[in-house]
Amino acid sequence: MESPIETAILSKPQRKAFSKRSRTGCRTCRARRVKCDESPGACNNCTSTGRTCAYDMQRLPPAGGRKKTTAKAIVLSAPNGASATIRAAIAANFQWKVTSDESRCLSFFQHRSVPQLVGYLDSPLWRELILRLSCTEPAVYHAVVALGAVSQANEMAGRTPRPGQQHLLRDNWYSFALEQSSRSFALIHRRRRSHDPQLQEVILVCCLLFIICELLRGNVTEATFHLQGGLQILHTMNIERRSSGLELSSGGVDECVVESFMNFQEGSIYYGLKEPLRFDSQFVYDQPYEAYLQPFQSLSYARRAFRPLQHTGFELIATCMSASEADIASNYSTIHFQQHRLIALLTRYLQALDDFCLRTFGITSFTCPVMATSRDPARRREYRELELTRLTCLALLLGLKTATYSKRQPSVPDRHLCERKSLMAAAQTVMRKFDGPDRPAFAPTSTIVAAVYIAAHVCPDHTFYCLASDLLRSWSSDEGFMSSTMNAKILDESLKLYLAQVWRSAAPLPPGVTFTTDAAGLQVTAHLTYCADGVEKRRSMVLEGDESLVAELRAIDNSRDWACSRALGLLERKSYCED
């Protein structure tokens, strides 16, 4: 007979023995939520049931006690901007099993990356197309997971690594993203002989995701490689704008995909991109484009009418920046015609935009910043879009007017002082709207950085260089291929070149500029005084090359072909005071 103590022990519920959860099981067992026997090569669970067994080479670190996010919760959390059709497609769940690590990256992509990527101008690419394709196309799915992993690694690090500093990324997250990218590559390669009509769009969308992944890693060389690959595919599709309404004939590929490639091209063309798409420049120069600048009936049409001018204008500015003065002189008649045609069209566009704003909102695009405090979110987005469009238009106008100026910073009176001030003020107004959590760490469209850079480019006044580089450093965001930090450094090198010419000149020193030399008379330091927002500031700079900028440039394969490298001699020059 059992004693009372034995009875109590036997009747007490037995606790399940604790065992530490394995993190090295195969991805199939983890997705099925069954214990994997972890047999080398292929586990018995999969082989005995005819399933495909695959081990992940990389795993993410534990979530650290945060609330666990399931795959079901991920796919049901479509962003508010998604249409009902997209929500239904996402809610239908993925057509394959999702691991816990992938769920974490998917969640980060949807809730943190997408709002960043649409921070300037909304696009159906991020709100709809990629979300839909990631639920039906495994290649897009793994590319999205990779982007989510890199984005989260950068957020934890607090910054995007600069070229040559990829080792600063967290190893686990970066390695996991690399493995996910490899899965995406393999899936695309497996379908290369397929006659699937959607394959080209899948490849192009993956290209866009790979471009952003590499830019977020600070790997400009690989990002350029992916961009050029996508552009080569688009070259074969004979894309053009239909003269009936500015729509794209894109061979079955969504128009937002093509426009996204054009946005990336717009920034990368300054950095040695070869074989850009030129269907917009052909359209602007060959068509009676004035017909599209009739009174705008909607903001979306105004934006559509601006894109060809925007892409063509930045292409001409980049061409002139990259060309030598001899090249510009030999092609001056063609450049002069294109330059003046674009200036005329942009001037008419800006007037048409103001007329539309006055008819629709009772304001002009010059006064819309005052109205951008509306409580209506849709109206605020419209005002923001107007501000960004106007800012880009002003940047293009000034950039085109100064495109053929000497890159050697001639000490002549500035004929565009008022335009520089207007552009700088417009950029500051837009930047203030993005202060705080609204400021994107990365945006796929080059807008603010390009405008601030152009405001100071080839300006014979140290004040604008100082103001522009201060603004870019405070902005500390990347826009496509344009890094605010790197462009601030490039502006500083341009300023050094200008100051070196002032130092060698026999003319009186400009107001606010003085020089000192070291005991040997070899090292020259410029001392600058300038006014920012009513406050007097001072800056001193040694007229020698920036070693940190040179290190970044040397980590990029084609940096010698960049317009700034060739014009300033960034990779060869050590002292700006040497002839």
XYZ file of C-alpha atoms in Angstrom, residues 159 217 374:
3
model
C 23.964 54.449 -39.850
C 25.537 48.141 -47.524
C -3.389 71.048 -43.157
